[in-house]
XYZ file of C-alpha atoms in Angstrom:
591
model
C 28.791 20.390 -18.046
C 26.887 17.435 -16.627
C 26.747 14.521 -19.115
C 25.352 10.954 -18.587
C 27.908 8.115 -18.218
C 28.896 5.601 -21.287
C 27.878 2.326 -21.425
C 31.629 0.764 -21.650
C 31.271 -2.467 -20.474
C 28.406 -5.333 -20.472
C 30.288 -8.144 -18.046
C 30.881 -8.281 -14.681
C 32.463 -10.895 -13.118
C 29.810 -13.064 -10.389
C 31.869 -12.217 -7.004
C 32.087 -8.662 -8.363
C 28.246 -8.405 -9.438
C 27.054 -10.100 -6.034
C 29.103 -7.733 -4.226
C 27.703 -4.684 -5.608
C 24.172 -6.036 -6.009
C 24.629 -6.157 -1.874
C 26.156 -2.783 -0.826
C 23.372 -0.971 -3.633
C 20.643 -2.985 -1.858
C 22.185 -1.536 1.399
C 21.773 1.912 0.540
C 18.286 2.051 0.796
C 17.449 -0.054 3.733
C 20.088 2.128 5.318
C 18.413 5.199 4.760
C 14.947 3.752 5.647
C 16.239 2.901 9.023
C 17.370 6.412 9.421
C 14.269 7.595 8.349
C 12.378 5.638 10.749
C 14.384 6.745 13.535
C 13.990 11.066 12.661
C 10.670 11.468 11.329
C 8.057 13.391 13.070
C 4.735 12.115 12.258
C 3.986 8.217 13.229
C 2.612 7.608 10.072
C 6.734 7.515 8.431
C 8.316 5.885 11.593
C 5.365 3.751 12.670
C 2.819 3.109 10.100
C 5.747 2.951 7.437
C 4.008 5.374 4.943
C 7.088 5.682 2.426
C 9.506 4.666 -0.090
C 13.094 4.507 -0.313
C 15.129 3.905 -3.636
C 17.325 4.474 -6.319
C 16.404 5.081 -10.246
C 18.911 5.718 -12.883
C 19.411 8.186 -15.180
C 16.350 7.060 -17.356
C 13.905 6.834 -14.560
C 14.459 2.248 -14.442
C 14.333 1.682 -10.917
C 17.949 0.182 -9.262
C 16.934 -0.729 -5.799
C 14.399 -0.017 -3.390
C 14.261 -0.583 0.439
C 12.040 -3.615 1.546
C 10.290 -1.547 4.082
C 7.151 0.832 2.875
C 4.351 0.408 0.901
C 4.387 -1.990 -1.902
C 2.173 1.117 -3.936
C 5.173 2.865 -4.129
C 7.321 0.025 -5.255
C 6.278 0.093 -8.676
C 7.273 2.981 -10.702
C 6.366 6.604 -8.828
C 10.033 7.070 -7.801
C 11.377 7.339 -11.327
C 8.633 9.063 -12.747
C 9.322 11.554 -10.510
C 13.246 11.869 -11.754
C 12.194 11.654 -15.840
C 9.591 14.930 -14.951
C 12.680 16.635 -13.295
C 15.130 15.568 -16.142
C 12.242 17.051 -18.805
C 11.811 20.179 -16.870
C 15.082 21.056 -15.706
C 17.082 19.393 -18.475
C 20.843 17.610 -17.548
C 22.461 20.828 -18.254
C 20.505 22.290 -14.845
C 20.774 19.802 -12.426
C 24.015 20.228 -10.304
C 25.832 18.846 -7.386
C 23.848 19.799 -3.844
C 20.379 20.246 -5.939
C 17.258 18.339 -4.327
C 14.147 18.376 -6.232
C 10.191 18.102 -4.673
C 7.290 16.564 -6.821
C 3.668 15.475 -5.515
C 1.976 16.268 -8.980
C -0.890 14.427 -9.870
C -0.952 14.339 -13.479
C 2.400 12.410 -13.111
C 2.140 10.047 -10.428
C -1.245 9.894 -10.179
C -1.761 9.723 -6.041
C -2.897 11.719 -3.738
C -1.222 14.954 -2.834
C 0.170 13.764 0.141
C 2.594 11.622 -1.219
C 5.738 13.731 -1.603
C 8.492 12.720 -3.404
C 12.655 13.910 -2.607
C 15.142 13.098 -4.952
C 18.809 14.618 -5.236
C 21.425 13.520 -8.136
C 24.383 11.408 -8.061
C 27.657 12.566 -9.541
C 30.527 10.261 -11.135
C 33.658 10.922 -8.031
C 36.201 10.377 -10.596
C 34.604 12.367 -14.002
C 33.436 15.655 -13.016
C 29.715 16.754 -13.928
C 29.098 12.857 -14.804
C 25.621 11.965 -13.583
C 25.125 8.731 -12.745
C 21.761 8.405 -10.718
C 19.621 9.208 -8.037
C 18.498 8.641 -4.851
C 14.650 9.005 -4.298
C 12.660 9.076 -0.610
C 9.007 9.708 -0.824
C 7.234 10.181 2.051
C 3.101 11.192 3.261
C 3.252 14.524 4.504
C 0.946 14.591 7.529
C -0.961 17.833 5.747
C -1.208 19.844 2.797
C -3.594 21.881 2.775
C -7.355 21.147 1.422
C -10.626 21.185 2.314
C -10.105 18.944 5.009
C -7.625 18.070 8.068
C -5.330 15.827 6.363
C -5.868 16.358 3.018
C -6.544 13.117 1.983
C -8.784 12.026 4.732
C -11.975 13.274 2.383
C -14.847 11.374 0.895
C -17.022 13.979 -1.077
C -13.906 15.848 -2.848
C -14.212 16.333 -6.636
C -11.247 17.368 -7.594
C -7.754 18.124 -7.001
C -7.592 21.190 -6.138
C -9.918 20.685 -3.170
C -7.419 18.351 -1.802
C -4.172 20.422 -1.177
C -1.040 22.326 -2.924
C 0.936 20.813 -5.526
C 4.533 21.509 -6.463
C 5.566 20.229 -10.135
C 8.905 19.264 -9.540
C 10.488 21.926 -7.715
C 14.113 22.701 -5.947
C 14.187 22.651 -2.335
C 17.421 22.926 -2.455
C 20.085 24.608 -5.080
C 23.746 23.597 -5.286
C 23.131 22.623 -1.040
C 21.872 26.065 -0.374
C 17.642 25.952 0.735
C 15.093 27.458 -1.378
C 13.637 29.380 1.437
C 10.149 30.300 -0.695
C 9.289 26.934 -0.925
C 9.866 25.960 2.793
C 7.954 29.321 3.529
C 5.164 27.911 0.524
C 5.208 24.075 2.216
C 5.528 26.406 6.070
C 2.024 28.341 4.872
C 0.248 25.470 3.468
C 0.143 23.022 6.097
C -1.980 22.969 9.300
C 0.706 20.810 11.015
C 4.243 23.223 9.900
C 6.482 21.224 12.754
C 5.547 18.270 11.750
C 5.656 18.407 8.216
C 8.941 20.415 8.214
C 10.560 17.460 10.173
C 9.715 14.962 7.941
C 10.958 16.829 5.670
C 14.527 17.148 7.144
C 13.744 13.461 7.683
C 13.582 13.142 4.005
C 16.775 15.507 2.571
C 19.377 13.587 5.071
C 17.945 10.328 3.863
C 18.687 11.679 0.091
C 22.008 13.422 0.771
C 23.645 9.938 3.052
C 22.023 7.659 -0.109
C 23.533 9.598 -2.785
C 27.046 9.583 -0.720
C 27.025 6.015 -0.053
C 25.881 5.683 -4.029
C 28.794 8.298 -5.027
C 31.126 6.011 -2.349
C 30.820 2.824 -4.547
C 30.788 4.150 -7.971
C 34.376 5.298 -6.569
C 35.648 2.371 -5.399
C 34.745 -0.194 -8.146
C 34.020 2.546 -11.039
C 31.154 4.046 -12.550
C 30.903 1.645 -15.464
C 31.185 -1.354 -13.657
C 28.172 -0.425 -11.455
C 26.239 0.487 -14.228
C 27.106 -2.408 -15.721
C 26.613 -4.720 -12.330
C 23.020 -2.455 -12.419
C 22.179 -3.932 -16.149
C 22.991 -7.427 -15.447
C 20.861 -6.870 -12.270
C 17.956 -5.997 -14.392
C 18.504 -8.959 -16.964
C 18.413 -11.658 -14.519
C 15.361 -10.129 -12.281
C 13.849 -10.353 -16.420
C 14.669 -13.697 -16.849
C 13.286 -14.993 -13.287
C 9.989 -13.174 -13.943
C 9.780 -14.802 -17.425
C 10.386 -17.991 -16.291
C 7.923 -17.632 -13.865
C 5.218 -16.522 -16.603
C 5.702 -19.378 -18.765
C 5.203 -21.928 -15.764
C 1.576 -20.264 -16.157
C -0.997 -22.233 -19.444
C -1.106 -19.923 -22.276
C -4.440 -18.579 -22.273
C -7.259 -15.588 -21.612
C -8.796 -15.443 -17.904
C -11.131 -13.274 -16.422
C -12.421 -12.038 -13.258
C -14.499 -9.251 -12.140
C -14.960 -7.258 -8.403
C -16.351 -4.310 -7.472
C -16.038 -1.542 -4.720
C -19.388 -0.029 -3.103
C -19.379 3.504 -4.613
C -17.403 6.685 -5.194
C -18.419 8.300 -1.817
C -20.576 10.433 -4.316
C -23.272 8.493 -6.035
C -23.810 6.091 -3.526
C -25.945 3.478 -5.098
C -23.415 2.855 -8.167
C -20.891 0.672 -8.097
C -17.810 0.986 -9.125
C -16.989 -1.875 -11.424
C -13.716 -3.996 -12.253
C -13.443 -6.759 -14.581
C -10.314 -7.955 -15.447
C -8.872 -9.797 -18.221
C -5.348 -11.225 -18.172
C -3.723 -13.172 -20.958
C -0.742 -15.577 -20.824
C 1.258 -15.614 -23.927
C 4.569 -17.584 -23.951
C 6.525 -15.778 -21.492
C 4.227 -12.781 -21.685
C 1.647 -11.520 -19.456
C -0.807 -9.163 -20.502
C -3.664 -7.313 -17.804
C -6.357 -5.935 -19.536
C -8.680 -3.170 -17.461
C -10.777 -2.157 -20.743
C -13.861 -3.103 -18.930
C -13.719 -1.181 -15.717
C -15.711 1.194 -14.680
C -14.928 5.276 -16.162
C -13.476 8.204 -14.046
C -15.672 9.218 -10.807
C -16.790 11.712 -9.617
C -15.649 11.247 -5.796
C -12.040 11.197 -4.610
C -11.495 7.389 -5.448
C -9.601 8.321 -8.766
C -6.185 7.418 -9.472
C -3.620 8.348 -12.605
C -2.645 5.648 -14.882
C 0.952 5.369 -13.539
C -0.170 5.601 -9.790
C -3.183 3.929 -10.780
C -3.399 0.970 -13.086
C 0.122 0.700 -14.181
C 1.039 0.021 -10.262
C -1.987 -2.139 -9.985
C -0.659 -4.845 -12.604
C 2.777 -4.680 -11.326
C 2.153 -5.219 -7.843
C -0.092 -8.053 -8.864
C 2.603 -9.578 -11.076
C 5.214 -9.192 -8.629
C 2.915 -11.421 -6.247
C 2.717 -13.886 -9.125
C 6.358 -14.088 -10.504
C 9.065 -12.912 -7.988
C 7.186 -12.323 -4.698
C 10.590 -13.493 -2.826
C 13.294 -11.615 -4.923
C 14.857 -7.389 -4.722
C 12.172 -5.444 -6.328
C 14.240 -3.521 -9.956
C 13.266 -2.059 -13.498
C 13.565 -6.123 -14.537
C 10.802 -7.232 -12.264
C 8.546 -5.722 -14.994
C 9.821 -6.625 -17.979
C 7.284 -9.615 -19.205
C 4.348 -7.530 -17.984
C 2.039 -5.468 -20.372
C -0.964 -3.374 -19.325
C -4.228 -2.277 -21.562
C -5.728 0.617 -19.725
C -7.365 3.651 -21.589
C -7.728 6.868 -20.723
C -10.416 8.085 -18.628
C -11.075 5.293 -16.738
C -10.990 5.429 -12.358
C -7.742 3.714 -12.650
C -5.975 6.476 -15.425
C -8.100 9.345 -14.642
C -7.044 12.779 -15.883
C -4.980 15.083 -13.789
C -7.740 17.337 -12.637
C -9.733 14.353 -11.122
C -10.344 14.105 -7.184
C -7.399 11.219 -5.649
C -7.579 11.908 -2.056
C -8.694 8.292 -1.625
C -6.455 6.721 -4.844
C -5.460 4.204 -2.771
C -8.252 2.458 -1.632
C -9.211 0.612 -4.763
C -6.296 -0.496 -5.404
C -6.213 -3.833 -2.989
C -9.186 -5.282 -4.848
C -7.706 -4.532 -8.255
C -4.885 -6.486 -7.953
C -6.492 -9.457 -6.018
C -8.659 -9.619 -8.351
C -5.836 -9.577 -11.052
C -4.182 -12.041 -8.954
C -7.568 -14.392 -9.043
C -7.828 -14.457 -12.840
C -4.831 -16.888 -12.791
C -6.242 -19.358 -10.138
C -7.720 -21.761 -12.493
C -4.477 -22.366 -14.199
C -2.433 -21.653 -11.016
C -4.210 -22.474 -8.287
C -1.575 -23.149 -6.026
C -0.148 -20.139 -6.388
C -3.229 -18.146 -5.579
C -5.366 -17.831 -2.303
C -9.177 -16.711 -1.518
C -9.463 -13.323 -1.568
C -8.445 -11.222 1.406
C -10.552 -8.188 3.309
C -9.289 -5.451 0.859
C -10.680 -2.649 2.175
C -8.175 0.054 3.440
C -10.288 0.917 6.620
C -9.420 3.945 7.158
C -10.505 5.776 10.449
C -9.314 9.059 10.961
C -9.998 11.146 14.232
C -9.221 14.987 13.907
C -9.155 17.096 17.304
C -7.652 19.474 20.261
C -5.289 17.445 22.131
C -6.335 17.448 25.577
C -2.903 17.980 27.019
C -1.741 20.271 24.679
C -5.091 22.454 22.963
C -3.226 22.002 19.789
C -4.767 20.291 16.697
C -3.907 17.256 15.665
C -5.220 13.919 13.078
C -4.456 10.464 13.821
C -4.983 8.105 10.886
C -5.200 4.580 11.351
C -5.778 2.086 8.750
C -7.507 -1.600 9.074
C -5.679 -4.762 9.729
C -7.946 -7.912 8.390
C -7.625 -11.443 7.316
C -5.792 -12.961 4.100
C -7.152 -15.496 2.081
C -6.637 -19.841 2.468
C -4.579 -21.149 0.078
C -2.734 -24.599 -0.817
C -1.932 -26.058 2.007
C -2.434 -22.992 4.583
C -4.725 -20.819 6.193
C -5.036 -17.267 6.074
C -3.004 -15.216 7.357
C -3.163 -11.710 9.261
C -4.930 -9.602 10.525
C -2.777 -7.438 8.340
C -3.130 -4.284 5.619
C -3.867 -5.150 2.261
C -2.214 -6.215 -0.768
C -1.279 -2.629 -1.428
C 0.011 -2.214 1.984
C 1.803 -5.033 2.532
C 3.338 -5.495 5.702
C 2.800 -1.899 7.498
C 2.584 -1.680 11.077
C -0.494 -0.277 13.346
C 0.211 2.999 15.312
C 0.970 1.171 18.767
C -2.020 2.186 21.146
C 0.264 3.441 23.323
C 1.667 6.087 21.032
C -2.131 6.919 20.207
C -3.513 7.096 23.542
C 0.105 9.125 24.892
C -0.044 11.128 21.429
C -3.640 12.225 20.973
C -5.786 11.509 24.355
C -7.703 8.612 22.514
C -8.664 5.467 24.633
C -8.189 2.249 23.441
C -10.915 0.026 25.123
C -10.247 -3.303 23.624
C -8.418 -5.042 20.443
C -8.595 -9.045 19.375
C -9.698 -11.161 16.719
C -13.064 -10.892 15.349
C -15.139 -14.114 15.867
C -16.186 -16.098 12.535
C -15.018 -13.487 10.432
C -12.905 -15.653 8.444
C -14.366 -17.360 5.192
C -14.464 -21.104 5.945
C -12.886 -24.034 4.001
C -10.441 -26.604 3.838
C -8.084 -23.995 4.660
C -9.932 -21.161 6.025
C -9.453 -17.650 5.561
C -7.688 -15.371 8.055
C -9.421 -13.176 11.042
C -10.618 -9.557 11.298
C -10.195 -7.523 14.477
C -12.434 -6.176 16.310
C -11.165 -2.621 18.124
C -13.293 -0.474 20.870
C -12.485 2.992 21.104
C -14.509 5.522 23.941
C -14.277 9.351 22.834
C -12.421 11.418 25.654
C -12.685 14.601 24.672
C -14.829 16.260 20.984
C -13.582 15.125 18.000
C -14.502 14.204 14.518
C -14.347 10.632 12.789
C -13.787 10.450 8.923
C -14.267 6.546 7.907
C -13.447 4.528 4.532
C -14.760 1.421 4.885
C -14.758 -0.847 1.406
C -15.717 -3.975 -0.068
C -19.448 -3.773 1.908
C -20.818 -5.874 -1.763
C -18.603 -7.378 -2.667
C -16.907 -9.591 0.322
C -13.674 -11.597 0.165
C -14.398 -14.508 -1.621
C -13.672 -17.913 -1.023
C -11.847 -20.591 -3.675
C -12.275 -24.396 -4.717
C -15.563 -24.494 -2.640
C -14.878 -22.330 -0.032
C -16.657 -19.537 1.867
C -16.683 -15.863 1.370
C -14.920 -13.853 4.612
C -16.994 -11.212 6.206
C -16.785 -7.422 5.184
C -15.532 -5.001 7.599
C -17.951 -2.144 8.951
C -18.156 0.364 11.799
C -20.293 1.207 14.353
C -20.747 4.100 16.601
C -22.642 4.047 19.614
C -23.602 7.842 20.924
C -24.944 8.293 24.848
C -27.999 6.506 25.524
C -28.542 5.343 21.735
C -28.625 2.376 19.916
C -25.929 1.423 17.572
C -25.495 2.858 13.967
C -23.508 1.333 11.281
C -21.262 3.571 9.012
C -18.858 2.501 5.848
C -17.992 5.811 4.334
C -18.398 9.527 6.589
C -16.360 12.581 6.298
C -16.242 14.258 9.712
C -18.877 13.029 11.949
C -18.721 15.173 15.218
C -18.067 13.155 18.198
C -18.467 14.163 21.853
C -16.967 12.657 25.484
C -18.702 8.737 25.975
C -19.459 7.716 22.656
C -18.313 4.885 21.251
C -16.705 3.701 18.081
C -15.969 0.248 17.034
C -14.160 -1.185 14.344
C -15.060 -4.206 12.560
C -12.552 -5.040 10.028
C -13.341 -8.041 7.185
C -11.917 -11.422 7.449
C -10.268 -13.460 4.262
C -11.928 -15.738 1.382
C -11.363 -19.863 2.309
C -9.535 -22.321 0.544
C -11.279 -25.251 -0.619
C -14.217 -27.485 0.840
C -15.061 -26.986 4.001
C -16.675 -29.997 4.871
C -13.169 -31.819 4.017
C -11.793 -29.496 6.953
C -9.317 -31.567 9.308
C -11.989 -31.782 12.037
C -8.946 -31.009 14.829
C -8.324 -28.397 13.035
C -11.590 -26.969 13.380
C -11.467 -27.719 17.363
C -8.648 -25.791 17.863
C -10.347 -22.728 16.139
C -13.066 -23.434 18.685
C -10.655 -23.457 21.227
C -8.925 -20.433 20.470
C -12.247 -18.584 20.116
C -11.069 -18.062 16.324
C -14.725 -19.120 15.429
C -17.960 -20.308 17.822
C -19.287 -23.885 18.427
C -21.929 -22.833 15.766
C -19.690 -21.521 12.811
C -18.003 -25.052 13.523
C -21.796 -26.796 12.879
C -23.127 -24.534 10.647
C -19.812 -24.265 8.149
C -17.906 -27.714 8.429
C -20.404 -29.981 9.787
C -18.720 -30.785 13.539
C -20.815 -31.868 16.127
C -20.204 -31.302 19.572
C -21.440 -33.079 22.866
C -20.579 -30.445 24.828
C -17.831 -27.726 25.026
C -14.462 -29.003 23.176
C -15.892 -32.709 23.135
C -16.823 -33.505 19.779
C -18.939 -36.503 18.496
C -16.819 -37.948 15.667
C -19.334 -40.569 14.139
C -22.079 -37.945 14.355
C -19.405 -35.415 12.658
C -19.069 -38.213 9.848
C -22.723 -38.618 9.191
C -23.448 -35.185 9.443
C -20.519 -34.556 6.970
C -21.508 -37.250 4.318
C -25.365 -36.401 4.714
C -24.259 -32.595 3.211
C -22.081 -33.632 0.783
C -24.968 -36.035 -1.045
C-alpha cells in the first residue's frame, strides 16, 4: 500500500543539512549532463530546451538543475506530479511507473513541452513514497498543422497545434506501455528523433530517482525531508529579506507586444502593477490585455504565475538554488481569461514569446525604488526563425529552429550584456553553425555584432547580431519577430535599443522586411538576414566616459556618427578625438 512519509523530525544539524542540500542539488545537474550527452534533437543537447528536477509529494519543488530554461523553473514540474497524484491517486502509483503530461489546461505551454516524471520509494519502508524526479523536455514534433508544431503564427486553438496526453503511463511497474509509444510513434513527423529523446528522458528519470532513493537510504527518509523543509525556510527567509530592502509602495509600468499574429494592427497590451508590502510582494496583471485569438496565449500557471516568479527570482535571489521557498513572499493577481491565464482550449504554440517582456517589464516597475538593482530593458523578442525542408544529403525532412541572441540592458555601473536569449531563456546556447550547416545543408554566410544597435547612455545597452544566411536548396522560413513598437527602453536618461527585424532578399529583388510569417517558400540564392534588437541604456549619455565611447568606435560596437549623434564626441579624424570640442559640444546639449 503506498503511503506518504511522516513528518518526524523538524532539525537537522548544519554539517548534516549542507551535506544533503549538496548531493540533492547533484541529482539533477547529474542527470542534465546525461541528458545532454543522449538526446537526439539539438534543441535538448544544444539549445538546452529542458528542465531537470525534483518535486515532493505535494508538487513544492526540491531542486532543479541550473541548466535549461528559466520558464520551466517556476512551477510546471510539480504541476505535472499533483495532476498525476489527482488522477491516478497514491494507491496507483507503484515502483517502475513513469508518467507523460503535455496538457495545456494544466501547464499552460505549448504542446511541445513534454513532461517525464517517475516516483521515489522510501528503501527502508516498503510502498513509502517519498518524491519524484521530473525531466521535461521539447519534443522536436507533435503533430499539428504545421512542421514543428509550435513553429505557427495563425493557429487558433489547441487542437491545431498537436496531440496531447493528460498524464499518462509510459511505463507500468518498468514494463513499456507499447500504445502510447505506438500513439507518440504515429503522431510525430520526426518518430527517431522524438523516440530518442524520449529514451533520453526515462534514463534521466530512472538514474535521478536511484540516486534520490540512494540518499534517503543512507541518512533516512525523515531526515531528508526534513533537510528538504529547512531548505525551503531559509530560501523564504532570503527572498523576504530581499523584499523588504525594497520602499513599501504601488509601482507601475506598462509594455506591449506588436499583435497576436491574427489581428495585426492591435496590440497586445501589458500594464503592470506591483506592490511592496513589508516583506510582501504583490504583481498585479488586472490590466493586460484579454485572451487572443492567435497562438500567443498562455495558461495561468505556464503563463502569468511563471511570469511573476521568474521576475521575482531576478529581484530577490538571482544568485541562490532555485526551491518551493524562492516563492514564498510573492503573490500574483491575474484573472481568468486574460493572454497570460487563457482557457485550455486557447491557441499556445507561441506561449512563450510574451513572456520576456512581461517580466522585464515586472522587473522595471521596481526601478524607481531600486534602481540599482534594475537595468534598461533588453531586446525581448524570442526571434524565432525556423527553416523546414528535404535535407540535401539525405531527402528526408527535417526543421531547424533557431532562436535570437540580442543585447541586455545598462545598468549601475555596467553595460549591457549579450548578445544572449531573453529573460525567459536565460543562458541557452545557439545551435553551433557547424551542426546546422553539417545537420540540415543551410549556409551560414556571416555572424557579428550589429552596429549601433545598442541603446546609448552612461552605460549603454548591449549589441544585436546581425546573421546572413544564403538558401541552398527549397525550403520554407516561419519567423517570430517581437517587440517591433515597443523597443527596449532605456533608464535614468538613456536611449531606447533597436528592435530586431528580418529581411529576405529573393534573386534579382530588392529587400523585404518581415516580423511575423508562417512558411514563406524559399528557393536556391535567396537570402535571409537576421537582425536581432539591441538593449535599453543606463543613464545619460552625454555623461558617457568619452574613452569609453572610443573604444566602442574602435571595436566597431557603434560608428563615428552614433558616437556624435548620441554622446556628443567629436572626432578629428578616425580614433583621434577633439576633447575641448567634445566638452563644448557636450555642455552646449545639456543647456
Amino acid at each position: 500500500m503506498n503511503k506518504l512519509a511522516p513528518i518526524l523530525t523538524e532539525s537537522v544539524d548544519p554539517i548534516t543539512l549542507e551535506i544533503i542540500r549538496q548531493l540533492l542539488q547533484s541529482i539533477p545537474d547529474e542527470v542534465e549532463t546525461d541528458l545532454t550527452r543522449t538526446a537526439f534533437s539539438p534543441l535538448i543537447y544544444e539549445y538546452k530546451d529542458y528542465a531537470v528536477g525534483m518535486v515532493d509529494v505535494d508538487g513544492k519543488l526540491i531542486t532543479q538543475s541550473r541548466g535549461g530554461i528559466p520558464i520551466f523553473l517556476a512551477n510546471v514540474l510539480g504541476l505535472a506530479v499533483l495532476d498525476g497524484l489527482d488522477i491516478y491517486g497514491l494507491e496507483d502509483i507503484h515502483e517502475g511507473d513513469v508518467f507523460i503530461s503535455n496538457h495545456a489546461g494544466t501547464f499552460g505551454q505549448h504542446l511541445n513541452n513534454v513532461i517525464m516524471y517517475s516516483p521515489v520509494f522510501d528503501p527502508k519502508v516498503s510502498g513509502r513514497l517519498i518524491a519524484f524526479m521530473c525531466v521535461l523536455a521539447h519534443w522536436t514534433d507533435i503533430g499539428g498543422r504545421y512542421v514543428g508544431s509550435s513553429s505557427s503564427n495563425d493557429t487558433t486553438e489547441i487542437f491545431q497545434e498537436g496531440i496531447q496526453f493528460r498524464t499518462v503511463r509510459l511505463r507500468s511497474r518498468g514494463e513499456p506501455v507499447l500504445e502510447i509509444y505506438r500513439m507518440i510513434e504515429y503522431n510525430t513527423r520526426f518518430p527517431e528523433m522524438v523516440l530518442g529523446d524520449i529514451e533520453a528522458q526515462f534514463s534521466g528519470c530512472i538514474k535521478g530517482a536511484q540516486l534520490f532513493s540512494s540518499i534517503a537510504g543512507k541518512f533516512g527518509s525523515e531526515i531528508v525531508l526534513a533537510a528538504i523543509r529547512v531548505m525551503w525556510k531559509h530560501s523564504a527567509q532570503s527572498a523576504r529579506k530581499a523584499v523588504r530592502s525594497i520602499p513599501d509602495g504601488t509601482y507601475e509600468a506598462a509594455s506591449f507586444l506588436d499583435n497576436d499574429g491574427i489581428n495585426l494592427d492591435k496590440r497586445i497590451e501589458c500594464p503592470v502593477t506591483v506592490r511592496v508590502t513589508g516583506d510582501r510582494l504583490t504583481v498585479d496583471f488586472s490590466k493586460i490585455s484579454e485572451q487572443v485569438l492567435g497562438p500567443f496565449n498562455s495558461g495561468r500557471q505556464g503563463g502569468g504565475i511563471t511570469a511573476a516568479r521568474i521576475a521575482f527570482k531576478y529581484l530577490t535571489s538571482p544568485e541562490e538554488y532555485t526551491n518551493e521557498g524562492s516563492f514564498e513572499p510573492l503573490d500574483v493577481v491575474l484573472p481568468d481569461g486574460k493572454f497570460l491565464s487563457a482557457s485550455a482550449d486557447a491557441a499556445m504554440a507561441r506561449y512563450s514569446t510574451p513572456l520576456a517582456t512581461v517580466i522585464d517589464t515586472i522587473i522595471r516597475c521596481v526601478a524607481p525604488a531600486v534602481p540599482d538593482r534594475v537595468a534598461g530593458g533588453h531586446h525581448a523578442s524570442m526571434g524565432s526563425h525556423r527553416f523546414q525542408g528535404l535535407n540535401p544529403n539525405t531527402g528526408r525532412l527535417y526543421t531547424h529552429l533557431d532562436t535570437a541572441h540580442g543585447g541586455w540592458g545598462g545598468s549601475q555601473g555596467k553595460d549591457g550584456s549579450g548578445p544572449f536569449k531573453t529573460l525567459a531563456h536565460g543562458d541557452t546556447l545557439d545551435v553551433p553553425i557547424e551542426v546546422q550547416e553539417a545537420l540540415y545543408g543551410l549556409q551560414v554566410d556571416s555572424i557579428g555584432f550589429r552596429a549601433d544597435s545598442c541603446g546609448a547612455g552612461t552605460y549603454r545597452g548591449g549589441l544585436g547580431l546581425d546573421k546572413a544566411y544564403t538558401i541552398k536548396h527549397p525550403v520554407k522560413l516561419t519567423l517570430t519577430f517581437e517587440r517591433n513598437g515597443c523597443p527596449p527602453w532605456g533608464l535614468l536618461g538613456a536611449k531606447n535599443g533597436e528592435s530586431g527585424y528580418v529581411e529576405i532578399q529573393r534573386i534579382n529583388q530588392e529587400k523585404k522586411f518581415y516580423l511575423k510569417a508562417t512558411d514563406i517558400p524559399l528557393e536556391p540564392g535567396d537570402r535571409v538576414f537576421i537582425h536581432t534588437g539591441g538593449g535599453g541604456g543606463y543613464g545619460e549619455p552625454l555623461l558617457r566616459d568619452v574613452s569609453s565611447v572610443v573604444d566602442d568606435v574602435r571595436k566597431e560596437l557603434i560608428s563615428i556618427s552614433a558616437a556624435f549623434s548620441e554622446y556628443g564626441v567629436v572626432f578629428r579624424k578616425f580614433l583621434d578625438v577633439d576633447l575641448e570640442a567634445t566638452e563644448l559640444e557636450r555642455k552646449r546639449r545639456i543647456k
